[in-house]
């Protein structure tokens, strides 16, 4: 009891970063207690996680489609011209090239799939194994697609 009282008196005299550090040390215990209003459905969380994996997969599909022809690569590159450094000769920014269009397709795939999945699943419970399966499958596919020794043997055209 004496130890607690002395800590409480000492806590009032701490600096801002000392108070922050004290709260940070006790952070996980607040998570263990749970929320007063715990979510009753898992659909919105499933939509967020799976849509991120869909975005990664979309980027890799776009990457391989842009490799099929110079015209397709130019279209993909033009999609990403809003990103600084896409088409510059500046030594400061460099020239990122068509990768900006691939990043744009990742962003578009992620946001559109998130909006669609969230609308479909906002009041539904999605099983955790379903969430894990689709997230894992899409990320493995995207990773396999960026592993270039595999794709000379599996051409797209």
mmCIF file with all atom_site columns, N, CA and C in Angstrom, residues 58-82:
data_model
loop_
_atom_site.group_PDB
_atom_site.id
_atom_site.type_symbol
_atom_site.label_atom_id
_atom_site.label_alt_id
_atom_site.label_comp_id
_atom_site.label_asym_id
_atom_site.label_entity_id
_atom_site.label_seq_id
_atom_site.pdbx_PDB_ins_code
_atom_site.Cartn_x
_atom_site.Cartn_y
_atom_site.Cartn_z
_atom_site.occupancy
_atom_site.B_iso_or_equiv
_atom_site.pdbx_formal_charge
_atom_site.auth_seq_id
_atom_site.auth_comp_id
_atom_site.auth_asym_id
_atom_site.auth_atom_id
_atom_site.pdbx_PDB_model_num
ATOM 1  N N  . UNK A 1 58 ? -3.159 -7.666 -57.482 1.00 0.00 ? 58 UNK A N  1
ATOM 2  C CA . UNK A 1 58 ? -3.444 -6.801 -58.628 1.00 0.00 ? 58 UNK A CA 1
ATOM 3  C C  . UNK A 1 58 ? -2.170 -6.153 -59.148 1.00 0.00 ? 58 UNK A C  1
ATOM 4  N N  . UNK A 1 59 ? -1.298 -5.727 -58.239 1.00 0.00 ? 59 UNK A N  1
ATOM 5  C CA . UNK A 1 59 ? -0.056 -5.119 -58.665 1.00 0.00 ? 59 UNK A CA 1
ATOM 6  C C  . UNK A 1 59 ? 0.802  -6.109 -59.458 1.00 0.00 ? 59 UNK A C  1
ATOM 7  N N  . UNK A 1 60 ? 0.870  -7.336 -58.997 1.00 0.00 ? 60 UNK A N  1
ATOM 8  C CA . UNK A 1 60 ? 1.708  -8.308 -59.701 1.00 0.00 ? 60 UNK A CA 1
ATOM 9  C C  . UNK A 1 60 ? 1.118  -8.702 -61.055 1.00 0.00 ? 60 UNK A C  1
ATOM 10 N N  . UNK A 1 61 ? -0.207 -8.785 -61.146 1.00 0.00 ? 61 UNK A N  1
ATOM 11 C CA . UNK A 1 61 ? -0.838 -9.056 -62.443 1.00 0.00 ? 61 UNK A CA 1
ATOM 12 C C  . UNK A 1 61 ? -0.537 -7.906 -63.401 1.00 0.00 ? 61 UNK A C  1
ATOM 13 N N  . UNK A 1 62 ? -0.653 -6.681 -62.907 1.00 0.00 ? 62 UNK A N  1
ATOM 14 C CA . UNK A 1 62 ? -0.350 -5.505 -63.730 1.00 0.00 ? 62 UNK A CA 1
ATOM 15 C C  . UNK A 1 62 ? 1.113  -5.511 -64.165 1.00 0.00 ? 62 UNK A C  1
ATOM 16 N N  . UNK A 1 63 ? 1.997  -5.910 -63.273 1.00 0.00 ? 63 UNK A N  1
ATOM 17 C CA . UNK A 1 63 ? 3.422  -5.979 -63.609 1.00 0.00 ? 63 UNK A CA 1
ATOM 18 C C  . UNK A 1 63 ? 3.657  -6.936 -64.772 1.00 0.00 ? 63 UNK A C  1
ATOM 19 N N  . UNK A 1 64 ? 3.050  -8.105 -64.707 1.00 0.00 ? 64 UNK A N  1
ATOM 20 C CA . UNK A 1 64 ? 3.285  -9.080 -65.769 1.00 0.00 ? 64 UNK A CA 1
ATOM 21 C C  . UNK A 1 64 ? 2.572  -8.705 -67.058 1.00 0.00 ? 64 UNK A C  1
ATOM 22 N N  . UNK A 1 65 ? 1.425  -8.050 -66.960 1.00 0.00 ? 65 UNK A N  1
ATOM 23 C CA . UNK A 1 65 ? 0.769  -7.588 -68.180 1.00 0.00 ? 65 UNK A CA 1
ATOM 24 C C  . UNK A 1 65 ? 1.549  -6.462 -68.837 1.00 0.00 ? 65 UNK A C  1
ATOM 25 N N  . UNK A 1 66 ? 2.191  -5.617 -68.036 1.00 0.00 ? 66 UNK A N  1
ATOM 26 C CA . UNK A 1 66 ? 2.981  -4.530 -68.622 1.00 0.00 ? 66 UNK A CA 1
ATOM 27 C C  . UNK A 1 66 ? 4.231  -5.059 -69.313 1.00 0.00 ? 66 UNK A C  1
ATOM 28 N N  . UNK A 1 67 ? 4.665  -6.245 -68.949 1.00 0.00 ? 67 UNK A N  1
ATOM 29 C CA . UNK A 1 67 ? 5.823  -6.843 -69.612 1.00 0.00 ? 67 UNK A CA 1
ATOM 30 C C  . UNK A 1 67 ? 5.476  -7.475 -70.958 1.00 0.00 ? 67 UNK A C  1
ATOM 31 N N  . UNK A 1 68 ? 4.191  -7.589 -71.277 1.00 0.00 ? 68 UNK A N  1
ATOM 32 C CA . UNK A 1 68 ? 3.808  -8.257 -72.524 1.00 0.00 ? 68 UNK A CA 1
ATOM 33 C C  . UNK A 1 68 ? 4.073  -7.405 -73.750 1.00 0.00 ? 68 UNK A C  1
ATOM 34 N N  . UNK A 1 69 ? 3.939  -6.077 -73.628 1.00 0.00 ? 69 UNK A N  1
ATOM 35 C CA . UNK A 1 69 ? 4.211  -5.211 -74.780 1.00 0.00 ? 69 UNK A CA 1
ATOM 36 C C  . UNK A 1 69 ? 4.585  -3.816 -74.310 1.00 0.00 ? 69 UNK A C  1
ATOM 37 N N  . UNK A 1 70 ? 5.245  -3.077 -75.191 1.00 0.00 ? 70 UNK A N  1
ATOM 38 C CA . UNK A 1 70 ? 5.638  -1.697 -74.879 1.00 0.00 ? 70 UNK A CA 1
ATOM 39 C C  . UNK A 1 70 ? 4.408  -0.799 -74.773 1.00 0.00 ? 70 UNK A C  1
ATOM 40 N N  . UNK A 1 71 ? 3.368  -1.065 -75.571 1.00 0.00 ? 71 UNK A N  1
ATOM 41 C CA . UNK A 1 71 ? 2.150  -0.247 -75.517 1.00 0.00 ? 71 UNK A CA 1
ATOM 42 C C  . UNK A 1 71 ? 1.442  -0.406 -74.177 1.00 0.00 ? 71 UNK A C  1
ATOM 43 N N  . UNK A 1 72 ? 1.380  -1.634 -73.679 1.00 0.00 ? 72 UNK A N  1
ATOM 44 C CA . UNK A 1 72 ? 0.751  -1.880 -72.374 1.00 0.00 ? 72 UNK A CA 1
ATOM 45 C C  . UNK A 1 72 ? 1.569  -1.231 -71.264 1.00 0.00 ? 72 UNK A C  1
ATOM 46 N N  . UNK A 1 73 ? 2.890  -1.299 -71.373 1.00 0.00 ? 73 UNK A N  1
ATOM 47 C CA . UNK A 1 73 ? 3.732  -0.669 -70.365 1.00 0.00 ? 73 UNK A CA 1
ATOM 48 C C  . UNK A 1 73 ? 3.541  0.840  -70.366 1.00 0.00 ? 73 UNK A C  1
ATOM 49 N N  . UNK A 1 74 ? 3.361  1.436  -71.545 1.00 0.00 ? 74 UNK A N  1
ATOM 50 C CA . UNK A 1 74 ? 3.141  2.873  -71.633 1.00 0.00 ? 74 UNK A CA 1
ATOM 51 C C  . UNK A 1 74 ? 1.803  3.252  -70.981 1.00 0.00 ? 74 UNK A C  1
ATOM 52 N N  . UNK A 1 75 ? 0.769  2.430  -71.182 1.00 0.00 ? 75 UNK A N  1
ATOM 53 C CA . UNK A 1 75 ? -0.538 2.682  -70.554 1.00 0.00 ? 75 UNK A CA 1
ATOM 54 C C  . UNK A 1 75 ? -0.407 2.605  -69.037 1.00 0.00 ? 75 UNK A C  1
ATOM 55 N N  . UNK A 1 76 ? 0.277  1.577  -68.559 1.00 0.00 ? 76 UNK A N  1
ATOM 56 C CA . UNK A 1 76 ? 0.470  1.413  -67.118 1.00 0.00 ? 76 UNK A CA 1
ATOM 57 C C  . UNK A 1 76 ? 1.276  2.583  -66.558 1.00 0.00 ? 76 UNK A C  1
ATOM 58 N N  . UNK A 1 77 ? 2.297  2.997  -67.274 1.00 0.00 ? 77 UNK A N  1
ATOM 59 C CA . UNK A 1 77 ? 3.128  4.116  -66.830 1.00 0.00 ? 77 UNK A CA 1
ATOM 60 C C  . UNK A 1 77 ? 2.294  5.392  -66.735 1.00 0.00 ? 77 UNK A C  1
ATOM 61 N N  . UNK A 1 78 ? 1.418  5.628  -67.711 1.00 0.00 ? 78 UNK A N  1
ATOM 62 C CA . UNK A 1 78 ? 0.584  6.827  -67.699 1.00 0.00 ? 78 UNK A CA 1
ATOM 63 C C  . UNK A 1 78 ? -0.405 6.828  -66.530 1.00 0.00 ? 78 UNK A C  1
ATOM 64 N N  . UNK A 1 79 ? -0.776 5.658  -66.034 1.00 0.00 ? 79 UNK A N  1
ATOM 65 C CA . UNK A 1 79 ? -1.653 5.601  -64.861 1.00 0.00 ? 79 UNK A CA 1
ATOM 66 C C  . UNK A 1 79 ? -0.971 6.163  -63.619 1.00 0.00 ? 79 UNK A C  1
ATOM 67 N N  . UNK A 1 80 ? 0.337  6.079  -63.563 1.00 0.00 ? 80 UNK A N  1
ATOM 68 C CA . UNK A 1 80 ? 1.066  6.488  -62.373 1.00 0.00 ? 80 UNK A CA 1
ATOM 69 C C  . UNK A 1 80 ? 1.767  7.821  -62.480 1.00 0.00 ? 80 UNK A C  1
ATOM 70 N N  . UNK A 1 81 ? 1.420  8.623  -63.483 1.00 0.00 ? 81 UNK A N  1
ATOM 71 C CA . UNK A 1 81 ? 2.118  9.903  -63.639 1.00 0.00 ? 81 UNK A CA 1
ATOM 72 C C  . UNK A 1 81 ? 1.810  10.889 -62.524 1.00 0.00 ? 81 UNK A C  1
ATOM 73 N N  . UNK A 1 82 ? 0.796  10.626 -61.719 1.00 0.00 ? 82 UNK A N  1
ATOM 74 C CA . UNK A 1 82 ? 0.474  11.515 -60.600 1.00 0.00 ? 82 UNK A CA 1
ATOM 75 C C  . UNK A 1 82 ? 1.477  11.389 -59.453 1.00 0.00 ? 82 UNK A C  1
#
